[in-house]
CSV table of C-alpha atoms in Angstrom, one decimal:
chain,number,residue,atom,x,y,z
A,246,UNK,CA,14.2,-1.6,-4.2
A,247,UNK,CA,17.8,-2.5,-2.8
A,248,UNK,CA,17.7,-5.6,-5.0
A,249,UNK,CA,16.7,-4.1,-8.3
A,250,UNK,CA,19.4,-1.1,-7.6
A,251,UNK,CA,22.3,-4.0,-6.9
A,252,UNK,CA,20.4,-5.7,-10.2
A,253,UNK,CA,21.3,-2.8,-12.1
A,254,UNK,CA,24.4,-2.3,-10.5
A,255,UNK,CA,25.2,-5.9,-12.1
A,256,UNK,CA,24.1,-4.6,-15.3
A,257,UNK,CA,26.2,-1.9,-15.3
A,258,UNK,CA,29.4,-3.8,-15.2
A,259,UNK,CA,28.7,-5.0,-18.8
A,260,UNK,CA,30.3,-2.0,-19.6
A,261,UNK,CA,33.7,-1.6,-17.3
A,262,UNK,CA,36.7,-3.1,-17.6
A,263,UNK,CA,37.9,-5.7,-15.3
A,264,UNK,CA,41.4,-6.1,-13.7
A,265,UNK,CA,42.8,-9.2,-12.6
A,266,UNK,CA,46.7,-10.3,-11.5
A,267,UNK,CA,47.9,-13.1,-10.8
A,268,UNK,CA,51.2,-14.7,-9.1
A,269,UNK,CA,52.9,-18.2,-8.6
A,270,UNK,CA,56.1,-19.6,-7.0
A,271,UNK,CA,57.5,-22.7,-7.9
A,272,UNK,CA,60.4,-25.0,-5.7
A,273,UNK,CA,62.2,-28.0,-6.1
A,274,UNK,CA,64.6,-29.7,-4.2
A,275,UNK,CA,67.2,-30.0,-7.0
A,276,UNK,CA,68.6,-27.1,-8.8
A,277,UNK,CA,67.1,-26.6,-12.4
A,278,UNK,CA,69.8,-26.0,-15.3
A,279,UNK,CA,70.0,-22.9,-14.7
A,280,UNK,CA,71.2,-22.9,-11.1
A,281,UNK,CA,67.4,-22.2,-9.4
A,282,UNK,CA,65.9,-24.0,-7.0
A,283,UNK,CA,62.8,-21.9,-7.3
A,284,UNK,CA,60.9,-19.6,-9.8
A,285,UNK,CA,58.1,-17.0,-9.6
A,286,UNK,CA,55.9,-15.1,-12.0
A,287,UNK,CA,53.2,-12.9,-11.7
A,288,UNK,CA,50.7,-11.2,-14.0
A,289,UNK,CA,48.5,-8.5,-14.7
A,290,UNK,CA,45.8,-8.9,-16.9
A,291,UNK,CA,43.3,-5.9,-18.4
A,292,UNK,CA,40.2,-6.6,-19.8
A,293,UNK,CA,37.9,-4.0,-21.6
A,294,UNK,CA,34.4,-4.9,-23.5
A,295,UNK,CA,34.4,-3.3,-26.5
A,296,UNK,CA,31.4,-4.0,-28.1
A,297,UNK,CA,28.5,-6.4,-25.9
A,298,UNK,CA,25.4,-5.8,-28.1
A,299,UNK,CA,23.0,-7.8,-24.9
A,300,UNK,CA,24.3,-5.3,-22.4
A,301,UNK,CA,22.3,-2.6,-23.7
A,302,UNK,CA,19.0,-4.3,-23.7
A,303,UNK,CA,19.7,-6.0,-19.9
A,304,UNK,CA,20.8,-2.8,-18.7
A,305,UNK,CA,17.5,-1.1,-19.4
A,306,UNK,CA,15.8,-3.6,-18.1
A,307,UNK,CA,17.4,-3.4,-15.3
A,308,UNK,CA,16.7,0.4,-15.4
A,309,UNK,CA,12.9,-0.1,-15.7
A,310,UNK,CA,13.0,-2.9,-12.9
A,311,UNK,CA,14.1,-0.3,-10.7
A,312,UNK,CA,11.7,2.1,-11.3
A,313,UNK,CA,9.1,-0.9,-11.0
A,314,UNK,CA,10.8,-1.5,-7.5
A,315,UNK,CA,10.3,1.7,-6.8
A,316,UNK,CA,6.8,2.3,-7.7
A,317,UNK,CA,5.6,-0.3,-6.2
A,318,UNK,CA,7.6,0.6,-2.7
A,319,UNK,CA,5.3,3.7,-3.1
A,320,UNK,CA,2.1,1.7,-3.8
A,321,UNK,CA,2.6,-1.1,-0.5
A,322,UNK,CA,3.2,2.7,1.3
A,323,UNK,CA,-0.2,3.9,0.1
A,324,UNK,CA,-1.9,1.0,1.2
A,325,UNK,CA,-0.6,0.9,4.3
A,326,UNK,CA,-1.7,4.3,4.8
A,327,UNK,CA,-5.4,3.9,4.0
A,328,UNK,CA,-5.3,0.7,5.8
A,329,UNK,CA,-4.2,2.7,9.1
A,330,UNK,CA,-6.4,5.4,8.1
A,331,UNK,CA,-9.7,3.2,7.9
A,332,UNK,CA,-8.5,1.6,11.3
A,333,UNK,CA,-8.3,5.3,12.6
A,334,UNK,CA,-11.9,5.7,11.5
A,335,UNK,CA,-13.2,2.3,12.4
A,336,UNK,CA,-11.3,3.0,16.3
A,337,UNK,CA,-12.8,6.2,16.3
A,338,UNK,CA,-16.4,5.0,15.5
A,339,UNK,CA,-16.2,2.1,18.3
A,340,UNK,CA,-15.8,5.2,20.6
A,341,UNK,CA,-18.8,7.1,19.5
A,342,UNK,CA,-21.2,4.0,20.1
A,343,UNK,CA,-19.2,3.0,23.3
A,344,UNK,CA,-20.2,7.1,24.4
A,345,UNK,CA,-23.6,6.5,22.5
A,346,UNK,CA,-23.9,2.9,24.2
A,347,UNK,CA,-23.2,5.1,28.1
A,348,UNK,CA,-25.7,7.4,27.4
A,349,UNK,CA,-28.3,5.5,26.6
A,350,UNK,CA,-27.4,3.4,29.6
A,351,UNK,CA,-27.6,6.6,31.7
A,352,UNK,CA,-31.0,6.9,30.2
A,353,UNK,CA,-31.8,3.6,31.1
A,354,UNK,CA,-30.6,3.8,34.6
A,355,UNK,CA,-32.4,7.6,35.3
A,356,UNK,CA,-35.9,5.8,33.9
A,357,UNK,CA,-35.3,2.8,36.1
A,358,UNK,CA,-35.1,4.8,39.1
A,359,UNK,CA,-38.2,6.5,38.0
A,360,UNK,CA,-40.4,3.8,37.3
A,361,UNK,CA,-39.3,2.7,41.5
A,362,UNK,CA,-40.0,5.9,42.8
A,363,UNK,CA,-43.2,5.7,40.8
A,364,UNK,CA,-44.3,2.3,41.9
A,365,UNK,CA,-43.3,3.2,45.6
A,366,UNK,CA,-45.8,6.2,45.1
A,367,UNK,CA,-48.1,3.5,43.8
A,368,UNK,CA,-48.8,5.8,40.6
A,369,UNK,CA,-48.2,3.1,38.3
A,370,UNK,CA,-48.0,-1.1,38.3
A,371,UNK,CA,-44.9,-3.1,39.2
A,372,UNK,CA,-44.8,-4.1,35.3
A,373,UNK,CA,-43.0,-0.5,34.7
A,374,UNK,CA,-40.7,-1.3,37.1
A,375,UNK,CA,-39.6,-4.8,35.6
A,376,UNK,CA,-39.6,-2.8,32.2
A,377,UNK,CA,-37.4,-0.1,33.0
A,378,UNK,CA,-34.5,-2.9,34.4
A,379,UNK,CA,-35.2,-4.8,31.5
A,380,UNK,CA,-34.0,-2.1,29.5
A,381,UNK,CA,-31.5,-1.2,31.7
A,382,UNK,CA,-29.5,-4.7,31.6
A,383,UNK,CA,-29.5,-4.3,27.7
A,384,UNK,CA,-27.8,-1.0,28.1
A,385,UNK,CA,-25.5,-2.4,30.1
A,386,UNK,CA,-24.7,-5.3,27.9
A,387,UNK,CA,-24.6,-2.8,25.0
A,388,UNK,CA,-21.7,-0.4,26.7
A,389,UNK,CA,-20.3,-4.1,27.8
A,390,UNK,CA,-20.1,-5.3,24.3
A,391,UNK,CA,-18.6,-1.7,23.1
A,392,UNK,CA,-15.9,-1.7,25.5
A,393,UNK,CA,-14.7,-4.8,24.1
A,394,UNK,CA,-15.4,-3.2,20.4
A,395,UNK,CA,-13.1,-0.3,21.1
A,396,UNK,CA,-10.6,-2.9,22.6
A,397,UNK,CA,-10.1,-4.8,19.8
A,398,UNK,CA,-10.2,-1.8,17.3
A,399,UNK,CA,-7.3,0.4,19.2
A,400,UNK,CA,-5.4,-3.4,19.4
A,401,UNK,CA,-5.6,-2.9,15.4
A,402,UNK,CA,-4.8,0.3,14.9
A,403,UNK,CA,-1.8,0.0,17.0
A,404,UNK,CA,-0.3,-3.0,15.1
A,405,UNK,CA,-0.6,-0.7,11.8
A,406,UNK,CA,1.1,2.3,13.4
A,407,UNK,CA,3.6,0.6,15.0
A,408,UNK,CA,3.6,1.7,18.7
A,409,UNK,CA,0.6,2.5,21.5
A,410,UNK,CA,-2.1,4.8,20.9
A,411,UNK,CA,-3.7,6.7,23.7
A,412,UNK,CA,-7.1,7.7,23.1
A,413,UNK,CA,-9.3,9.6,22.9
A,414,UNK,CA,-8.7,10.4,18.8
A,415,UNK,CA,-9.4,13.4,17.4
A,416,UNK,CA,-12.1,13.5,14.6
A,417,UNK,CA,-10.8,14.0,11.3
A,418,UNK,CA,-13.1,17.5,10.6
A,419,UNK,CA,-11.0,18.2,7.5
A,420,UNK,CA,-12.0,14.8,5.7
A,421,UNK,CA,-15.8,14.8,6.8
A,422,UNK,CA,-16.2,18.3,5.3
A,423,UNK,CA,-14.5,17.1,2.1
A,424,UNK,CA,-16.6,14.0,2.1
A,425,UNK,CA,-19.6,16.0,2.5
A,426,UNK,CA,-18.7,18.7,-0.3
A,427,UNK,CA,-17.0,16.4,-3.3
A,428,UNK,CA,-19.3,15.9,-6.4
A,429,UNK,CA,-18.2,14.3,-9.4
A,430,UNK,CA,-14.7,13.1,-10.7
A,431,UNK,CA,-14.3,15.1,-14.0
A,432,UNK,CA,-12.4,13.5,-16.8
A,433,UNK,CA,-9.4,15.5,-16.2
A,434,UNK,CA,-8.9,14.3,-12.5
A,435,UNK,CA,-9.0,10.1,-14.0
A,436,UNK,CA,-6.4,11.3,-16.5
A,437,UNK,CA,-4.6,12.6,-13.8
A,438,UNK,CA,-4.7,9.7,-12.2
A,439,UNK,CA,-3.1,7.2,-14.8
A,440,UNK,CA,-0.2,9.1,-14.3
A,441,UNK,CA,-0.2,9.5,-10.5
A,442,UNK,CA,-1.5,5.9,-9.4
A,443,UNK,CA,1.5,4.4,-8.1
A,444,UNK,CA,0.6,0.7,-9.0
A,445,UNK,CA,-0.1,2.5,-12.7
A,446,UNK,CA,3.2,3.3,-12.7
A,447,UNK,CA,4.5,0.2,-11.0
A,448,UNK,CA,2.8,-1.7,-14.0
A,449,UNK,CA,4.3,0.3,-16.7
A,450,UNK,CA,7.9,0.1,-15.6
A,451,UNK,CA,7.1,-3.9,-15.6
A,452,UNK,CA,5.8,-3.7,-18.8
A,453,UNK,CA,9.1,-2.1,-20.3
A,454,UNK,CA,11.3,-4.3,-18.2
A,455,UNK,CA,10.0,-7.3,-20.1
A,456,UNK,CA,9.9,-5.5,-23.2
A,457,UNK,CA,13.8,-4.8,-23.2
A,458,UNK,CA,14.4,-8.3,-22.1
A,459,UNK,CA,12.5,-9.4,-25.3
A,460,UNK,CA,15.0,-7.6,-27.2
A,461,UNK,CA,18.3,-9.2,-26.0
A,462,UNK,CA,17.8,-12.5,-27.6
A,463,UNK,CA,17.6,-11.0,-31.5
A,464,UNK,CA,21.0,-8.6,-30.1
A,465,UNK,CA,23.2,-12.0,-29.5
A,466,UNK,CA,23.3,-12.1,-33.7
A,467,UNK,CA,25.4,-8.9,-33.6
A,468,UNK,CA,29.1,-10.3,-32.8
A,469,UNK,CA,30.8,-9.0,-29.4
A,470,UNK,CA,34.1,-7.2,-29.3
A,471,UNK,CA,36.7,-7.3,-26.7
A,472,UNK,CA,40.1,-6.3,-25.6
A,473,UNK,CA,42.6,-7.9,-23.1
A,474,UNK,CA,45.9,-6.3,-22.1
A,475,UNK,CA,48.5,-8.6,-20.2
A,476,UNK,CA,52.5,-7.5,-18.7
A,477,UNK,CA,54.1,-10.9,-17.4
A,478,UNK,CA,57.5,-10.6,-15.2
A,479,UNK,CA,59.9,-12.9,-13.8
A,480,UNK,CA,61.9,-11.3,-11.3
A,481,UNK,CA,64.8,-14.4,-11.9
A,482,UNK,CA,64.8,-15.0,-15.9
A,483,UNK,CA,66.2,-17.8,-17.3
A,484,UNK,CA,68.7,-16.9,-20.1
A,485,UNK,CA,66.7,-16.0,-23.3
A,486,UNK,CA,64.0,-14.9,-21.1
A,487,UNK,CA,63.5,-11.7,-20.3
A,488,UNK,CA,62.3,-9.7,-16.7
A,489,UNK,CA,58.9,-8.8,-18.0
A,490,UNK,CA,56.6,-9.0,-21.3
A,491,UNK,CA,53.4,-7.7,-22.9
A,492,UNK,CA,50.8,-8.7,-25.3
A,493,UNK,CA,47.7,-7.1,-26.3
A,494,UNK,CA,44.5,-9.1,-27.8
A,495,UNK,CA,41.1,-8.4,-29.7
A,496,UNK,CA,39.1,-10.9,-29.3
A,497,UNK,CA,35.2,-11.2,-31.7
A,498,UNK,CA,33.0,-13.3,-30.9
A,499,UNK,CA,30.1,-14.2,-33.0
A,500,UNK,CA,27.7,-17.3,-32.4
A,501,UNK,CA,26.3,-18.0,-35.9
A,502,UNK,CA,23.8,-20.7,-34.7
A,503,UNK,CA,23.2,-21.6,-31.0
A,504,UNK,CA,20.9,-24.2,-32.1
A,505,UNK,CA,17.4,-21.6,-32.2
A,506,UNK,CA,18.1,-20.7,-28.4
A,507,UNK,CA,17.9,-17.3,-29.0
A,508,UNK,CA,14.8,-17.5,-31.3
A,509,UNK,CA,13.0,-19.6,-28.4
A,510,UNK,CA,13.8,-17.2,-25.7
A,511,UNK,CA,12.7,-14.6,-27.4
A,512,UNK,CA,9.8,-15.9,-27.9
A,513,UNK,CA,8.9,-16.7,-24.7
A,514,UNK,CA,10.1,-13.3,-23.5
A,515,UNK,CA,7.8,-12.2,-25.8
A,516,UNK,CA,4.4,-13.7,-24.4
A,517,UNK,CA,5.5,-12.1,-20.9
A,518,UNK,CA,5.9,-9.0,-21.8
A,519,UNK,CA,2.5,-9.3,-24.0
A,520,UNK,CA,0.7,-11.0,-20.7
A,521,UNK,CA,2.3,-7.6,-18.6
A,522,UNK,CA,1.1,-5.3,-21.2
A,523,UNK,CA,-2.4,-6.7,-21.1
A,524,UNK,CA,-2.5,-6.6,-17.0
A,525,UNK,CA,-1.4,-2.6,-17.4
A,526,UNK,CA,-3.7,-2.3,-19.9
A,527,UNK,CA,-6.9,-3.8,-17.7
A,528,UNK,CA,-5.7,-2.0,-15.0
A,529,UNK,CA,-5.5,1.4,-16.7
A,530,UNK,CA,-9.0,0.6,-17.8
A,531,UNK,CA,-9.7,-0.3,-14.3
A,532,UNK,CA,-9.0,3.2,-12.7
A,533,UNK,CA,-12.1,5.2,-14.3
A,534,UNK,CA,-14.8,2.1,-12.9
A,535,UNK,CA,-12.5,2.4,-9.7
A,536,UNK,CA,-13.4,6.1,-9.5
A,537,UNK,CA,-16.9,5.7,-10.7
A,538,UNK,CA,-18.0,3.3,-8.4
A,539,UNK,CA,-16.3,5.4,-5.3
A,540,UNK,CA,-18.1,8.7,-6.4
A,541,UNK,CA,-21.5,6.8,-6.5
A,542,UNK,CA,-20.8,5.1,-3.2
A,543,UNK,CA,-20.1,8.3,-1.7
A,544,UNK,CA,-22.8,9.6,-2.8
A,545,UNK,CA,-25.1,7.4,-1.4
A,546,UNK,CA,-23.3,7.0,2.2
A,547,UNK,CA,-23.5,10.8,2.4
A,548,UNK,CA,-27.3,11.1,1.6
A,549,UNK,CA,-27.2,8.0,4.2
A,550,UNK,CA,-25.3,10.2,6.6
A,551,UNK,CA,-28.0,13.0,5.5
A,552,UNK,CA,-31.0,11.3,6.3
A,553,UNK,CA,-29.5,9.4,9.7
A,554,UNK,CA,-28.4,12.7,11.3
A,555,UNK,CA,-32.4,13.9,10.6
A,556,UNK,CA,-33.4,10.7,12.3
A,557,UNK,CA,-31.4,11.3,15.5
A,558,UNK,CA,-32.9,15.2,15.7
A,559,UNK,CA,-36.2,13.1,15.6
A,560,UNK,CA,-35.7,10.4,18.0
A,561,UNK,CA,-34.0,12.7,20.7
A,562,UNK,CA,-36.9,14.5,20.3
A,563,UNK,CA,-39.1,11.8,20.3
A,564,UNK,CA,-37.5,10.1,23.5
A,565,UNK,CA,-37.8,13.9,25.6
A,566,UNK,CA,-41.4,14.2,25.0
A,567,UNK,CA,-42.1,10.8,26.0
A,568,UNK,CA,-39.9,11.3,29.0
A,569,UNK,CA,-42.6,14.3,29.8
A,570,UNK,CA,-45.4,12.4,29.2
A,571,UNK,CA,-44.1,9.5,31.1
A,572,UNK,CA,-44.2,11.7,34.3
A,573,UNK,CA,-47.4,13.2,33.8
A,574,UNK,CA,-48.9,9.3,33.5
A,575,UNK,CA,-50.3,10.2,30.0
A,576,UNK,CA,-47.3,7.3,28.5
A,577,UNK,CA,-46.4,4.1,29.5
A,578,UNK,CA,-43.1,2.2,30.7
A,579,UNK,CA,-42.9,0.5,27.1
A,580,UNK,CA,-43.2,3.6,25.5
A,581,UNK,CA,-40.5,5.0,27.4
A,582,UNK,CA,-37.9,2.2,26.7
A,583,UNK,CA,-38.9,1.9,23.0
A,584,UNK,CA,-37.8,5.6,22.5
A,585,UNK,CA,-34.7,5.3,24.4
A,586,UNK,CA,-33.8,2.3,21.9
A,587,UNK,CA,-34.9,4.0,19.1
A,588,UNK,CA,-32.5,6.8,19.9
A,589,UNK,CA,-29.6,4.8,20.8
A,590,UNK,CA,-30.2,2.9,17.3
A,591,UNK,CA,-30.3,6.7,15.6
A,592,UNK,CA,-27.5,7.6,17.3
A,593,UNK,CA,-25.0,4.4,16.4
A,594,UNK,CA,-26.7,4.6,12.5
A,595,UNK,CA,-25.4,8.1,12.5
A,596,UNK,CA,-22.0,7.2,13.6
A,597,UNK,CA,-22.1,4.4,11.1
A,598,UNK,CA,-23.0,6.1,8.2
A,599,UNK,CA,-20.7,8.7,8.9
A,600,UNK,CA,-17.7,6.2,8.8
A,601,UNK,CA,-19.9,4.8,5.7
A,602,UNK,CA,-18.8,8.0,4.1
A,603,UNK,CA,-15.4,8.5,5.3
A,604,UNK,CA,-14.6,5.3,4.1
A,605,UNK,CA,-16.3,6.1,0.8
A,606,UNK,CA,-14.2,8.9,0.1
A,607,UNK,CA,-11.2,7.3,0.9
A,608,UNK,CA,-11.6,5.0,-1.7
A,609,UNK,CA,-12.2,7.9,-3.5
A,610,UNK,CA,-8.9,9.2,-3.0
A,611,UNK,CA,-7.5,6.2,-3.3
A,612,UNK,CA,-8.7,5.4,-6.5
A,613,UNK,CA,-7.7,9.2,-7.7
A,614,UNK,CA,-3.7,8.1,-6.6
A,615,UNK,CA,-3.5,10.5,-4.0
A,616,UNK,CA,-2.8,9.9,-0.1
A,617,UNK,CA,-5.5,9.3,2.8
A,618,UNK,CA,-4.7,13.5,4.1
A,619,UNK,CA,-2.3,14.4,1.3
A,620,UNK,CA,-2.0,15.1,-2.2
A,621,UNK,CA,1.1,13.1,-1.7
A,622,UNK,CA,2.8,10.7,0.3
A,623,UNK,CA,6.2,11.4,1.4
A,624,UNK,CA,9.0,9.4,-0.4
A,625,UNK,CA,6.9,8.8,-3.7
A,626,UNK,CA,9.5,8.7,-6.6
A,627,UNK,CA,9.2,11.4,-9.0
């Protein structure tokens, strides 16, 4: 953005008038006719464009460049913001199935100690035993291999925010219940959305940028007008010459032929600003399939989310009653240490499909041009 301002900034001076002066001193070791061993001058020299037919075009380029700049500063600050706001959710999952991962291994551990006491009470075989530490070494590896999980995803999240982040994170209620209660994108919202996608905008302001540089060539056939002032002085005149003089100029300039320079930049001016229009154009087209495609994806990650909260109701259940039956003999060891996995698989799909559907709905809002939280982000040109 600091370039394309000092761009236009460069344009700009098109317009102004420059001053220059100038001075000089000239000695000789023999005395000139007039007595003088040295003589000085200096100058001061005014120059004003009065007519620059390519400064208009270049300075709205310029103009539109900046606005591109801009735009697209506000685009790379949108990404970054999902990008740390999927990390957020992907950090805060790894938690849930490192907490999911403990309990099961709790679970694991309490049926282990069971299956002892129960073979020391010789009320069942040495197999349940062997079973029940089977089980409880996966656990173990699980909550090993979830430590390492959450490790890595913190070590992420950090990089994107900038600075450490202490845990634990706090679950972003306000997005689940939005995920949960958004239906359908209505026309209104996509039109919406051409104008507030930053990258929409970006691509516009590109698209004008080239379109005014197209134009300069066909403006060098229009002649350019300008005036120079100029005072001279010698502080030590010769005789005849006098302490100081002015003169004033116009000066018109008109290239007549430049030997079809103009004609070939313009039309390669042309073809970029045809290939810009045709990337806005596709990408204007793009922003309905882009919301399209993240309502139906939300969609299905929250029926997902639907049915894998039902199936953790189930499998909690499921793994208490075979607990019960367990004790009273009427289950065996394998039964046991299936439903434990079957719940800590219920539990971690849960979690999953709940970030499933977090994520979907921030594409969601991504797609609509808004921010990961807000309708906004802050510093977006206006």
């Amino acid at each position: 953005v600091e370039a394309a301002v000092g761009q236009l900034d460069r344009a700009r001076t098109a317009f102004f008038p420059t001053l220059s002066s100038s001075t000089s001193a000239t000695a000789t070791p023999a005395e000139d006719r007039y007595g003088r061993n040295a003589t000085t001058a200096a100058s001061v020299g005014l120059s004003q464009p009065l007519v620059s037919p390519s400064a208009f075009p270049l300075y709205a380029q310029a103009r539109h460049q900046l606005d591109s700049e801009r735009w697209g500063a506000a685009q790379d600050r949108r990404i970054l913001a999902f990008d740390t706001a999927r990390a957020f959710l992907q950090t805060l999952t790894a938690e849930q199935v490192l907490e999911a991962s403990k309990r099961r291994y709790e679970r694991a551990r309490a049926n282990s100690q069971n299956a002892d006491a129960r073979v020391d009470a010789q009320l069942t075989g040495t197999n349940d035993a062997t079973r029940a530490r089977v089980d409880l070494a996966g656990a173990a590896r699980e909550v090993a291999q979830a430590e390492g999980t959450v490790v890595r995803a913190y070590l992420q999240l950090e990089f994107l925010v900038g600075k450490p982040v202490a845990p634990p994170l706090v679950p972003p209620e306000r997005t689940t219940r939005a995920a949960e209660q958004f239906e359908n994108a209505a026309p209104g919202q996509i039109r919406a959305a051409l104008e507030r996608r930053a990258d929409v905008r970006a691509a516009f302001a590109r698209t004008e940028a080239l379109r005014q540089s197209a134009k300069e060539p066909m403006y060098r056939l229009i002649p350019s007008l300008s005036a120079t002032a100029q005072t001279r002085m010698v502080p030590l005149p010769a005789t005849g010459e006098t302490v100081h003089d002015e003169s004033f100029a116009l000066s018109l300039s008109w290239a007549i032929f430049d030997a079809g320079v103009r004609y070939a930049d313009r039309r390669s001016r042309l073809a970029q600003a045809e290939s810009q229009a045709l990337d806005e154009s596709l990408l204007r087209r793009s922003v309905a399939t882009d919301v399209g495609l993240a309502v139906a994806s939300l969609k299905a990650a929250r029926e997902t989310y639907r049915i894998a909260d039902d199936a953790v109701v189930s499998a909690t259940r499921n793994t208490e009653e075979t607990e019960i039956l367990y004790r009273q003999g009427l289950a065996r060891a394998i039964e046991l240490t299936d439903a434990n996995a079957k719940r800590f698989d219920a539990e971690v799909s849960r979690v999953t499909a709940k970030l499933a559907m977090e994520q979907a709905y921030l594409d969601l809002r991504f797609a609509l041009g808004y921010g990961p939280t807000d309708d906004s982000l802050p510093g977006d040109p206006k």
